[in-house]
Short mmCIF file of C-alpha atoms and ligand atoms in Angstrom, two decimals:
data_model
loop_
_atom_site.label_atom_id
_atom_site.label_comp_id
_atom_site.label_asym_id
_atom_site.label_seq_id
_atom_site.Cartn_x
_atom_site.Cartn_y
_atom_site.Cartn_z
CA MET A 992 -10.17 -10.49 -31.82
CA GLN A 993 -10.79 -7.08 -30.82
CA LEU A 994 -9.18 -6.63 -27.32
CA LYS A 995 -10.82 -4.39 -25.08
CA GLY A 996 -9.62 -0.38 -23.69
CA TRP A 997 -8.58 -0.13 -20.23
CA LYS A 998 -11.85 1.86 -19.70
CA ASP A 999 -13.59 -1.41 -20.34
CA LEU A 1000 -11.63 -4.12 -18.55
CA ALA A 1001 -12.48 -5.45 -14.85
CA ILE A 1002 -10.67 -3.88 -12.56
CA GLY A 1003 -7.73 -5.83 -10.86
CA ALA A 1004 -7.61 -7.88 -13.81
CA VAL A 1005 -10.75 -9.89 -12.35
CA MET A 1006 -11.42 -12.40 -14.72
CA LEU A 1007 -16.01 -12.78 -14.53
CA GLU A 1008 -16.36 -15.96 -17.05
CA PRO A 1009 -15.76 -19.40 -15.19
CA GLY A 1010 -13.58 -21.70 -16.55
CA SER A 1011 -11.91 -19.45 -19.52
CA CYS A 1012 -8.91 -21.64 -19.01
CA LEU A 1013 -10.65 -23.90 -21.52
CA ALA A 1014 -9.50 -21.78 -24.09
CA TYR A 1015 -5.75 -22.13 -22.85
CA GLU A 1016 -4.80 -25.66 -24.45
CA THR A 1017 -1.77 -25.98 -22.32
CA GLY A 1018 -0.89 -29.26 -23.90
CA SER A 1019 1.00 -27.33 -26.24
CA TRP A 1020 3.74 -26.97 -23.52
CA ARG A 1021 4.75 -30.48 -23.60
CA THR A 1022 7.95 -31.93 -23.98
CA GLN A 1023 7.34 -34.94 -22.46
CA ARG A 1024 4.29 -37.15 -22.63
CA PRO A 1025 2.88 -39.81 -19.96
CA ILE A 1026 2.28 -43.51 -20.66
CA LEU A 1027 -0.57 -44.42 -18.55
CA ASP A 1028 -0.40 -48.16 -18.56
CA LEU A 1029 -3.93 -49.42 -17.19
CA GLU A 1030 -2.52 -52.91 -16.50
CA LYS A 1031 0.00 -51.97 -13.65
CA CYS A 1032 -2.82 -49.21 -12.48
CA ALA A 1033 -4.47 -49.82 -9.19
CA HIS A 1034 -7.10 -47.05 -9.60
CA CYS A 1035 -5.70 -45.53 -6.61
CA PHE A 1036 -6.62 -41.98 -7.84
CA ILE A 1037 -3.00 -40.09 -6.67
CA CYS A 1038 -2.20 -39.27 -10.24
CA TRP A 1039 -5.75 -37.46 -10.26
CA ILE A 1040 -5.30 -35.84 -6.78
CA PHE A 1041 -1.90 -34.33 -8.09
CA CYS A 1042 -2.30 -33.56 -12.00
CA PRO A 1043 -2.01 -29.65 -11.92
CA GLU A 1044 -4.18 -29.28 -14.71
CA SER A 1045 -7.08 -32.31 -14.14
CA SER A 1046 -6.27 -34.15 -17.11
CA ILE A 1047 -6.66 -37.64 -15.55
CA GLN A 1048 -9.61 -38.80 -17.11
CA VAL A 1049 -12.08 -41.04 -15.25
CA ARG A 1050 -15.04 -42.58 -15.56
CA GLY A 1051 -17.03 -45.02 -13.18
CA GLY A 1052 -14.75 -44.67 -10.68
CA LYS A 1053 -11.60 -45.83 -12.45
CA VAL A 1054 -8.90 -43.66 -14.77
CA THR A 1055 -9.30 -44.23 -18.20
CA GLY A 1056 -6.83 -42.29 -19.55
CA ILE A 1057 -5.02 -39.02 -19.48
CA ASP A 1058 -6.49 -35.29 -21.82
CA LEU A 1059 -3.53 -34.29 -23.78
CA THR A 1060 -5.31 -31.67 -25.09
CA TYR A 1061 -4.61 -30.12 -21.47
CA CYS A 1062 -1.48 -32.30 -19.87
CA LYS A 1063 1.02 -30.40 -19.90
CA GLY A 1064 3.70 -33.02 -19.69
CA CYS A 1065 5.26 -31.24 -15.98
CA GLY A 1066 5.62 -35.31 -14.83
CA ILE A 1067 3.90 -35.57 -11.30
CA CYS A 1068 1.39 -38.10 -12.07
CA SER A 1069 4.50 -40.29 -12.92
CA ALA A 1070 6.60 -39.14 -10.17
CA GLU A 1071 3.47 -40.19 -7.95
CA CYS A 1072 2.42 -42.89 -8.89
CA PRO A 1073 2.81 -45.79 -6.48
CA ARG A 1074 2.88 -48.59 -9.04
CA GLN A 1075 5.21 -46.92 -11.91
CA ALA A 1076 1.74 -47.01 -14.00
CA ILE A 1077 2.96 -44.18 -15.68
CA ASP A 1078 5.86 -43.40 -17.91
CA MET A 1079 7.30 -40.23 -19.54
CA VAL A 1080 8.41 -40.58 -22.89
CA MET A 1081 10.07 -37.25 -25.41
CA GLU A 1082 6.66 -36.05 -26.85
CA ALA A 1083 8.78 -36.39 -30.49
CA THR A 1084 8.86 -39.79 -29.76
CA ALA A 1085 5.35 -40.41 -28.52
CA ARG A 1086 4.06 -38.86 -31.77
CA LYS A 1087 6.91 -40.69 -34.14
CA GLY A 1088 5.53 -43.55 -32.60
CA ALA A 1089 1.80 -42.81 -32.90
CA LYS A 1090 2.39 -41.36 -36.68
CA ASP A 1091 4.24 -44.84 -37.22
CA GLU A 1092 1.33 -47.25 -35.76
CA GLY A 1093 -1.58 -44.90 -37.15
CA MET B 1038 -25.39 22.52 10.87
CA ARG B 1039 -25.14 18.62 12.81
CA VAL B 1040 -23.33 18.95 16.18
CA LYS B 1041 -20.12 17.47 16.31
CA VAL B 1042 -19.45 14.42 17.70
CA LYS B 1043 -17.18 15.04 21.12
CA GLY B 1044 -14.69 12.26 21.69
CA LYS B 1045 -13.36 10.87 24.63
CA PRO B 1046 -10.01 12.14 25.44
CA VAL B 1047 -7.14 9.19 26.71
CA ALA B 1048 -3.38 9.39 27.16
CA LEU B 1049 -2.55 6.99 24.38
CA ARG B 1050 0.78 6.02 22.66
CA GLY B 1051 0.29 6.70 18.70
CA ASP B 1052 0.51 2.82 17.84
CA GLU B 1053 -2.06 2.17 20.71
CA ALA B 1054 -4.19 4.80 19.47
CA VAL B 1055 -4.23 3.10 15.95
CA ALA B 1056 -4.91 -0.01 17.72
CA GLU B 1057 -7.83 1.43 19.14
CA ALA B 1058 -9.00 2.42 15.61
CA MET B 1059 -8.61 -1.03 14.48
CA ARG B 1060 -10.96 -2.17 17.64
CA GLN B 1061 -13.35 0.12 16.03
CA ILE B 1062 -12.86 -0.83 12.36
CA ASN B 1063 -13.38 -4.40 13.55
CA PRO B 1064 -11.85 -6.10 10.44
CA ASP B 1065 -12.87 -9.84 9.10
CA VAL B 1066 -8.94 -10.12 8.77
CA VAL B 1067 -5.68 -8.97 10.30
CA ALA B 1068 -2.67 -11.61 9.50
CA ALA B 1069 0.38 -9.90 10.76
CA TYR B 1070 3.72 -10.58 11.87
CA PRO B 1071 4.33 -10.26 15.52
CA ILE B 1072 8.03 -10.09 16.26
CA THR B 1073 10.16 -7.36 15.43
CA PRO B 1074 9.99 -4.95 13.55
CA GLN B 1075 6.66 -5.13 14.54
CA THR B 1076 5.34 -1.87 16.62
CA GLU B 1077 2.47 -1.96 19.44
CA ILE B 1078 0.13 -2.22 17.14
CA VAL B 1079 -0.08 -5.64 16.24
CA GLN B 1080 0.63 -5.89 20.16
CA THR B 1081 -2.38 -4.34 21.36
CA PHE B 1082 -4.47 -5.40 18.86
CA GLY B 1083 -3.97 -9.29 19.72
CA GLN B 1084 -4.91 -8.28 23.29
CA PHE B 1085 -8.44 -7.35 21.92
CA VAL B 1086 -8.72 -10.36 19.92
CA ALA B 1087 -7.79 -12.11 22.57
CA ASN B 1088 -10.34 -10.80 25.03
CA GLY B 1089 -12.86 -11.01 22.34
CA GLN B 1090 -13.86 -7.39 21.85
CA VAL B 1091 -13.40 -7.70 17.66
CA ASP B 1092 -14.88 -10.42 15.40
CA THR B 1093 -11.38 -10.52 13.82
CA GLU B 1094 -10.02 -13.60 12.25
CA PHE B 1095 -6.11 -12.90 13.69
CA VAL B 1096 -3.75 -14.75 11.68
CA ALA B 1097 -0.19 -14.85 12.84
CA VAL B 1098 1.86 -15.27 10.10
CA GLU B 1099 5.75 -16.25 9.82
CA SER B 1100 6.56 -13.51 7.73
CA GLU B 1101 5.68 -9.73 6.48
CA HIS B 1102 5.32 -11.40 2.98
CA ALA B 1103 2.63 -13.75 4.49
CA SER B 1104 0.89 -11.13 5.98
CA MET B 1105 0.24 -9.26 3.05
CA SER B 1106 -0.02 -12.19 1.52
CA GLY B 1107 -3.10 -13.36 3.98
CA CYS B 1108 -4.29 -10.14 3.53
CA ILE B 1109 -4.76 -10.21 0.00
CA GLY B 1110 -6.81 -14.23 0.13
CA ALA B 1111 -8.94 -12.47 2.51
CA ALA B 1112 -9.48 -9.07 0.94
CA ALA B 1113 -9.94 -11.11 -2.65
CA SER B 1114 -12.48 -13.19 -0.53
CA GLY B 1115 -14.76 -9.56 0.57
CA ALA B 1116 -13.18 -9.45 3.62
CA ARG B 1117 -11.94 -5.93 5.45
CA ALA B 1118 -8.58 -6.97 5.80
CA GLN B 1119 -5.82 -4.97 7.59
CA THR B 1120 -2.22 -5.35 8.86
CA ALA B 1121 0.37 -3.44 10.14
CA THR B 1122 3.98 -3.14 9.44
CA SER B 1123 7.37 -1.13 9.94
CA GLY B 1124 10.87 -0.74 8.48
CA PRO B 1125 12.45 -3.62 7.40
CA GLY B 1126 8.91 -5.94 7.79
CA LEU B 1127 7.05 -3.05 4.88
CA ALA B 1128 10.25 -3.91 2.66
CA LEU B 1129 9.64 -7.62 2.66
CA MET B 1130 6.12 -7.15 1.68
CA TRP B 1131 7.05 -5.33 -1.30
CA GLU B 1132 6.71 -8.01 -4.01
CA MET B 1133 2.88 -8.78 -2.32
CA LEU B 1134 2.21 -5.01 -2.07
CA TRP B 1135 2.29 -4.71 -6.36
CA VAL B 1136 -0.16 -7.75 -6.08
CA ALA B 1137 -2.19 -5.95 -3.54
CA SER B 1138 -2.80 -2.87 -5.89
CA GLY B 1139 -3.02 -4.64 -8.81
CA MET B 1140 -5.58 -6.93 -8.17
CA ARG B 1141 -7.36 -3.59 -6.80
CA LEU B 1142 -8.07 -5.06 -2.91
CA PRO B 1143 -8.76 -2.14 -0.41
CA ILE B 1144 -6.58 -3.17 2.53
CA VAL B 1145 -5.70 -0.66 5.12
CA MET B 1146 -1.78 -1.04 6.13
CA HIS B 1147 -0.65 0.98 9.44
CA VAL B 1148 2.89 1.52 8.89
CA VAL B 1149 4.84 3.38 11.50
CA ASN B 1150 7.61 4.58 9.92
CA ARG B 1151 11.29 3.31 10.29
CA ALA B 1152 14.68 3.37 8.74
CA LEU B 1153 15.88 0.20 7.17
CA SER B 1154 19.01 -1.89 7.59
CA ALA B 1155 22.10 -2.01 7.44
CA PRO B 1156 23.03 -0.91 9.93
CA ILE B 1157 19.96 -1.80 11.85
CA ASN B 1158 18.90 1.04 13.20
CA ILE B 1159 14.65 0.78 13.66
CA THR B 1160 14.14 4.49 14.41
CA CYS B 1161 12.24 6.98 12.12
CA ASP B 1162 13.04 8.03 8.70
CA HIS B 1163 10.70 7.72 5.59
CA ASN B 1164 12.91 5.39 3.50
CA ASP B 1165 10.44 2.11 4.50
CA SER B 1166 7.38 3.92 2.91
CA MET B 1167 9.14 5.83 0.26
CA GLY B 1168 10.57 2.79 -1.11
CA ALA B 1169 7.17 1.68 -1.80
CA ARG B 1170 6.04 4.79 -3.02
CA ASP B 1171 5.47 3.49 -6.51
CA CYS B 1172 3.42 0.15 -5.53
CA GLY B 1173 0.50 1.59 -5.97
CA TRP B 1174 -0.67 2.31 -2.63
CA VAL B 1175 -2.52 5.82 -1.72
CA GLN B 1176 -0.37 6.76 1.69
CA LEU B 1177 -1.33 9.24 3.79
CA TYR B 1178 1.47 10.72 6.12
CA ALA B 1179 0.00 11.79 10.11
CA GLY B 1180 1.77 14.49 11.45
CA THR B 1181 0.11 13.82 15.02
CA MET B 1182 -1.22 10.73 17.06
CA GLN B 1183 -4.42 12.27 16.82
CA GLU B 1184 -4.05 12.36 13.03
CA ALA B 1185 -2.70 8.96 12.71
CA TYR B 1186 -5.79 7.59 14.50
CA ASP B 1187 -8.06 9.79 12.63
CA ASN B 1188 -6.22 8.62 9.49
CA ALA B 1189 -6.74 4.85 10.02
CA ILE B 1190 -10.23 5.66 10.20
CA GLN B 1191 -10.83 7.40 6.90
CA ALA B 1192 -8.68 5.24 4.88
CA VAL B 1193 -10.94 2.49 5.12
CA ARG B 1194 -13.07 5.01 3.20
CA ILE B 1195 -10.87 5.68 1.09
CA ALA B 1196 -9.92 2.36 -0.11
CA GLU B 1197 -13.28 0.76 -0.86
CA HIS B 1198 -14.25 4.01 -2.53
CA PRO B 1199 -16.09 1.83 -5.37
CA GLU B 1200 -13.94 4.09 -8.06
CA VAL B 1201 -10.70 3.67 -5.67
CA MET B 1202 -10.82 0.68 -4.87
CA LEU B 1203 -6.38 0.61 -3.68
CA PRO B 1204 -4.91 -0.34 -0.68
CA VAL B 1205 -3.75 2.42 1.51
CA MET B 1206 -0.85 3.09 3.51
CA SER B 1207 -1.43 5.12 6.49
CA CYS B 1208 1.82 6.17 7.73
CA MET B 1209 3.17 7.74 11.03
CA ASP B 1210 7.11 8.27 12.27
CA GLY B 1211 8.15 5.70 14.36
CA PHE B 1212 9.39 6.28 18.12
CA ILE B 1213 7.98 9.88 17.75
CA LEU B 1214 4.41 9.15 17.36
CA GLY B 1215 4.49 5.88 17.42
CA HIS B 1216 5.72 4.83 20.69
CA THR B 1217 5.33 8.44 22.76
CA PHE B 1218 2.00 9.44 24.51
CA GLU B 1219 -0.06 12.35 23.89
CA PRO B 1220 -4.13 12.98 24.82
CA ILE B 1221 -5.90 12.03 22.13
CA GLU B 1222 -9.62 12.31 21.38
CA ILE B 1223 -11.16 8.52 20.53
CA LEU B 1224 -14.34 8.74 18.96
CA PRO B 1225 -17.11 6.59 20.27
CA ASP B 1226 -17.29 3.11 18.81
CA GLU B 1227 -20.98 3.72 17.15
CA THR B 1228 -19.54 6.76 15.25
CA VAL B 1229 -16.40 4.92 13.90
CA LYS B 1230 -18.89 1.98 13.06
CA GLU B 1231 -21.53 4.21 11.40
CA PHE B 1232 -18.49 6.40 9.43
CA ILE B 1233 -17.12 3.30 7.71
CA GLY B 1234 -20.03 1.68 6.95
CA THR B 1235 -20.36 -1.90 5.93
CA TYR B 1236 -17.67 -3.05 2.64
CA LYS B 1237 -19.85 -4.86 0.46
CA PRO B 1238 -17.34 -6.14 -2.27
CA LYS B 1239 -18.21 -6.11 -5.51
CA HIS B 1240 -16.58 -9.72 -6.00
CA SER B 1241 -15.72 -12.44 -3.10
CA LEU B 1242 -13.60 -15.76 -4.51
CA LEU B 1243 -16.09 -17.38 -1.56
CA ASP B 1244 -19.66 -15.89 -3.71
CA VAL B 1245 -19.91 -19.55 -5.56
CA GLU B 1246 -22.81 -18.41 -7.21
CA HIS B 1247 -20.87 -15.65 -8.93
CA PRO B 1248 -17.38 -17.60 -9.90
CA VAL B 1249 -14.25 -15.32 -10.34
CA THR B 1250 -10.62 -15.43 -10.96
CA TYR B 1251 -8.28 -13.42 -9.34
CA GLY B 1252 -4.59 -13.52 -10.12
CA SER B 1253 -4.62 -14.78 -13.90
CA VAL B 1254 -1.66 -15.12 -16.23
CA VAL B 1255 -1.74 -11.25 -18.28
CA PHE B 1256 0.72 -10.84 -20.94
CA HIS B 1257 1.61 -8.37 -23.00
CA GLU B 1258 -1.95 -7.77 -24.59
CA CYS B 1259 -3.75 -6.51 -21.56
CA TYR B 1260 -1.73 -6.03 -18.61
CA TYR B 1261 -0.81 -2.08 -19.99
CA GLU B 1262 -4.43 -1.64 -19.52
CA TYR B 1263 -4.52 -2.87 -16.07
CA LYS B 1264 -1.86 -0.72 -14.70
CA ARG B 1265 -3.85 2.61 -16.77
CA GLN B 1266 -6.54 1.79 -14.47
CA GLN B 1267 -4.42 2.24 -11.89
CA ILE B 1268 -3.20 5.31 -12.78
CA ALA B 1269 -6.79 6.54 -13.34
CA ALA B 1270 -8.00 5.39 -9.98
CA MET B 1271 -5.05 7.03 -8.25
CA GLU B 1272 -5.96 10.25 -9.53
CA LYS B 1273 -9.59 9.56 -8.14
CA ALA B 1274 -8.49 9.15 -4.99
CA ALA B 1275 -7.25 12.87 -4.65
CA ASP B 1276 -10.85 13.54 -4.44
CA VAL B 1277 -11.62 10.77 -2.66
CA VAL B 1278 -9.37 11.87 0.18
CA LEU B 1279 -10.36 15.60 0.01
CA GLN B 1280 -14.58 14.28 0.45
CA VAL B 1281 -13.67 11.91 3.36
CA GLY B 1282 -11.49 14.22 4.99
CA GLN B 1283 -14.28 16.95 4.84
CA GLU B 1284 -16.71 14.27 6.01
CA PHE B 1285 -14.54 13.18 8.80
CA GLY B 1286 -14.48 17.04 9.82
CA ASP B 1287 -18.19 17.30 9.63
CA LEU B 1288 -18.40 14.92 11.75
CA THR B 1289 -15.63 15.59 14.69
CA GLY B 1290 -14.59 19.31 13.95
CA ARG B 1291 -11.18 17.86 12.48
CA TYR B 1292 -11.21 18.29 8.90
CA TYR B 1293 -8.13 16.86 6.53
CA GLY B 1294 -6.88 17.34 3.14
CA LEU B 1295 -4.35 16.59 0.36
CA ILE B 1296 -1.80 19.47 2.14
CA GLU B 1297 -2.04 21.11 5.86
CA GLY B 1298 -0.55 24.51 5.28
CA TYR B 1299 0.62 26.59 8.81
CA GLU B 1300 0.62 30.48 8.12
CA LEU B 1301 1.42 29.71 4.95
CA GLU B 1302 -0.49 32.01 2.93
CA ASP B 1303 1.37 35.15 3.20
CA ALA B 1304 4.41 33.53 4.05
CA ASP B 1305 7.06 34.88 2.05
CA PHE B 1306 9.51 31.81 3.09
CA ALA B 1307 8.00 28.19 3.56
CA ILE B 1308 9.09 24.66 4.11
CA VAL B 1309 7.72 21.22 2.50
CA ALA B 1310 8.29 18.49 4.97
CA ILE B 1311 5.92 15.17 5.65
CA GLY B 1312 5.10 13.85 9.57
CA SER B 1313 5.67 15.07 12.97
CA ILE B 1314 8.52 17.28 12.09
CA GLY B 1315 5.60 19.41 11.34
CA GLY B 1316 4.82 20.29 15.15
CA THR B 1317 8.70 21.61 15.42
CA ILE B 1318 8.67 23.43 12.67
CA LYS B 1319 5.14 25.10 13.53
CA LYS B 1320 6.97 25.99 16.58
CA VAL B 1321 9.38 27.50 14.96
CA ILE B 1322 7.48 29.66 13.11
CA ASN B 1323 5.50 30.99 15.68
CA ASP B 1324 9.00 32.09 17.10
CA LEU B 1325 10.00 33.74 13.77
CA ARG B 1326 6.37 35.59 13.44
CA GLY B 1327 6.84 36.89 16.61
CA GLN B 1328 10.22 38.73 15.31
CA GLY B 1329 8.10 39.40 11.90
CA GLN B 1330 9.54 37.22 9.64
CA LYS B 1331 6.87 35.72 6.77
CA VAL B 1332 7.54 32.33 7.31
CA GLY B 1333 5.04 29.16 7.00
CA LEU B 1334 5.01 25.34 6.61
CA LEU B 1335 3.32 23.00 4.06
CA ARG B 1336 2.72 19.51 5.26
CA LEU B 1337 1.93 16.76 3.12
CA ARG B 1338 -0.83 15.00 4.16
CA CYS B 1339 -0.98 12.83 1.05
CA PHE B 1340 2.08 11.73 -1.02
CA ARG B 1341 0.31 9.00 -3.00
CA PRO B 1342 -1.61 10.60 -5.38
CA PHE B 1343 0.82 13.24 -4.89
CA PRO B 1344 -1.68 16.63 -5.01
CA ALA B 1345 0.49 18.04 -7.68
CA GLN B 1346 -2.07 21.46 -8.48
CA GLU B 1347 -2.53 22.29 -4.43
CA VAL B 1348 1.29 22.23 -3.62
CA ALA B 1349 2.23 23.97 -6.91
CA GLN B 1350 -0.65 26.94 -5.86
CA ALA B 1351 0.48 26.89 -2.70
CA LEU B 1352 4.45 27.30 -2.94
CA GLY B 1353 3.94 29.20 -6.78
CA ASN B 1354 4.42 32.61 -4.57
CA LYS B 1355 6.70 31.95 -2.08
CA ARG B 1356 10.65 33.87 -2.39
CA ALA B 1357 12.05 30.60 -1.50
CA VAL B 1358 11.27 27.08 -0.53
CA ALA B 1359 13.00 24.41 1.50
CA VAL B 1360 11.78 20.91 0.70
CA LEU B 1361 12.84 18.57 3.88
CA ASP B 1362 13.29 15.09 2.96
CA ARG B 1363 13.33 12.33 5.39
CA SER B 1364 14.45 9.51 2.93
CA LEU B 1365 17.45 9.12 0.77
CA SER B 1366 17.61 8.26 -3.06
CA PHE B 1367 20.98 7.55 -3.25
CA GLY B 1368 22.37 8.98 -6.62
CA ALA B 1369 19.30 10.85 -7.20
CA GLN B 1370 19.41 14.80 -7.95
CA ALA B 1371 17.74 15.42 -4.70
CA HIS B 1372 15.39 13.38 -2.66
CA GLN B 1373 11.63 11.71 -3.11
CA LEU B 1374 9.84 14.94 -1.60
CA GLN B 1375 11.69 17.46 -3.40
CA MET B 1376 11.51 15.72 -6.96
CA GLU B 1377 7.97 15.53 -6.43
CA VAL B 1378 7.44 19.18 -5.26
CA ALA B 1379 9.71 20.18 -8.52
CA TYR B 1380 7.82 18.72 -10.63
CA ALA B 1381 4.53 19.84 -9.45
CA LEU B 1382 6.32 23.55 -9.63
CA LEU B 1383 7.59 23.13 -12.97
CA THR B 1384 4.21 21.97 -14.50
CA HIS B 1385 1.95 23.79 -12.84
CA GLY B 1386 4.59 27.09 -12.14
CA PRO B 1387 5.61 29.33 -11.71
CA ILE B 1388 8.89 28.36 -10.06
CA PRO B 1389 10.45 29.82 -7.07
CA LYS B 1390 13.87 29.25 -5.68
CA MET B 1391 14.61 25.77 -4.10
CA VAL B 1392 16.96 24.32 -1.81
CA ASN B 1393 16.74 20.12 -1.14
CA TYR B 1394 17.19 19.29 2.90
CA VAL B 1395 18.01 16.20 4.12
CA TYR B 1396 17.27 15.72 7.96
CA GLY B 1397 16.38 12.59 10.36
CA ILE B 1398 17.93 9.75 9.03
CA GLY B 1399 18.10 6.75 10.80
CA GLY B 1400 16.12 8.70 13.83
CA ARG B 1401 18.64 11.90 13.99
CA ASP B 1402 16.56 14.58 15.87
CA LEU B 1403 16.17 18.09 13.79
CA LEU B 1404 16.58 21.00 16.68
CA PRO B 1405 14.27 23.94 16.00
CA SER B 1406 17.46 26.03 15.75
CA GLU B 1407 18.45 24.01 12.33
CA ILE B 1408 14.78 24.59 11.36
CA GLU B 1409 15.58 28.30 12.09
CA GLY B 1410 18.62 27.77 9.83
CA VAL B 1411 16.51 26.48 7.38
CA TYR B 1412 14.40 29.54 7.08
CA ARG B 1413 17.80 31.56 7.45
CA ASP B 1414 19.14 29.82 4.12
CA LEU B 1415 16.11 30.61 2.20
CA MET B 1416 16.09 34.52 3.33
CA GLU B 1417 19.61 34.88 1.89
CA VAL B 1418 19.19 32.53 -1.58
CA ALA B 1419 15.92 35.26 -1.96
CA GLU B 1420 18.23 37.87 -0.93
CA THR B 1421 21.35 36.84 -3.29
CA GLY B 1422 19.00 34.99 -5.87
CA ILE B 1423 21.55 32.17 -5.64
CA VAL B 1424 20.91 28.86 -5.25
CA PRO B 1425 23.63 26.51 -3.39
CA PRO B 1426 24.11 23.62 -5.38
CA GLY B 1427 23.18 20.18 -4.06
CA VAL B 1428 21.41 18.78 -1.46
CA ARG B 1429 21.87 19.87 2.21
CA TYR B 1430 22.41 17.60 5.03
CA LEU B 1431 21.08 18.60 8.00
CA SER B 1432 22.86 17.85 11.52
CA VAL B 1433 24.97 15.25 9.85
CA ARG B 1434 28.56 14.85 11.46
CA GLN B 1435 31.21 16.50 9.28
S1 LIG C 602 2.13 -35.21 -17.04
FE1 LIG C 602 1.69 -33.68 -15.43
S2 LIG C 602 -0.19 -32.33 -16.59
FE2 LIG C 602 0.14 -34.31 -17.94
S3 LIG C 602 -1.44 -35.91 -16.96
FE3 LIG C 602 0.36 -35.95 -15.53
S4 LIG C 602 0.52 -34.54 -13.72
FE4 LIG C 602 -1.48 -33.94 -15.29
S1 LIG C 603 -1.51 -42.80 -9.33
FE1 LIG C 603 -0.95 -45.07 -10.89
S2 LIG C 603 -2.06 -46.91 -10.05
FE2 LIG C 603 -2.69 -44.72 -9.04
S3 LIG C 603 -4.53 -44.30 -10.38
FE3 LIG C 603 -2.92 -43.21 -11.13
S4 LIG C 603 -2.01 -44.35 -12.28
FE4 LIG C 603 -3.37 -45.35 -11.44
#
């Protein structure tokens, strides 16, 4: 990618393109992965409110899963969930488990 | 030629005069910390808010760090934002000063120069704003209360100029200008309103049709380029300070440049200084000129950007020059103003003999007799050709 020179960049480091953070996959930061147990989940949306990466996936008024492309593994959802429906597991373990299963 | 606007002469403190300018500017947002080391600027302006004399959203924040943060948020939302501070308050803002300039937000801050703790002092010296000289803010320093009022108005135009878009510190000496009375010519409200015009921000966080992001993360790939832009904007600011000063002069009869010379052109011996001490120096010059001594003053009005060419042009032909610093850079070879003047002369030459003096630290008075002593020193330097090594500390007890 050709980077712009100082005369061509918008001043003040203002980003003019909305939603440009889509290109930044914060999921690569994750050392712990949230595992959601939908059996326990009451769909109260507390995790959805707190998630700093908007990674709690929702459809039809219900929590359906976690978007691991952007989930950075901060564990806030797990800490805030009143039903202990989200467990944090080490990313390496989660990956290994996924591999063993698949 | 258009008829100059005549203002109303009123006896005001410098702080009140600046508050008066703020009332006339009628900023959209003023976020300020209302407790010491704050000055009467915010107190007086707060009364205007309470009386409904301005439309300003006044945010009484919990600290100076928060007041600058508030101004940043407001300015990024497209508001005309201002604040005032002083001494340690300015020091507490330091982190946010970089954010304001880095985001290119045209915030105007009225600074009343005071010494920094410890020991606790609160009277005048320039260590507060000199400590902030590298934060990317334009810095204007008033010589009189009238100038403090006039600078406060011009600062808006300088900051908001599309090719500048930098925050401006409009500084005046604490107590000497801030807290004492002088007759000041206050312009009609309409004149100020017309002079500053309306601010049309290019971007606004509140403009949902054109969403923008302020304050994103920028690492080594582009950070440097944004800083390079700020350097260019500062260079441009020098032209804009001159333009606005000229326009203000055409309107009011009071013209302002980057520097002010007093009896300077034909002087053999010159003092360079910042702030209210210029008045005392002028008095000494009048006395010495009466005795046939060719002495003059260069008072710096704009420290950032530093008007190197103007300074070098004005000083190059002098036999000896004294640079008076009211701030300290501990461990440096010389203090802030001297360093700038020396490099200006080095790059633009010729280089006269120079002596660096410090005065007025923590509110210490500098007497006319001491200023006369400085001129006598310069005469001796020119006579003998010997510049004494080191900095001279005026009026400090041995
Ligand atoms: S771990 Fe953090 S980022 Fe991931 S879903 Fe939970 S709150 Fe969001
Ligand atoms: S906070 Fe817990 S219970 Fe509530 S929606 Fe999220 S996972 Fe379900």
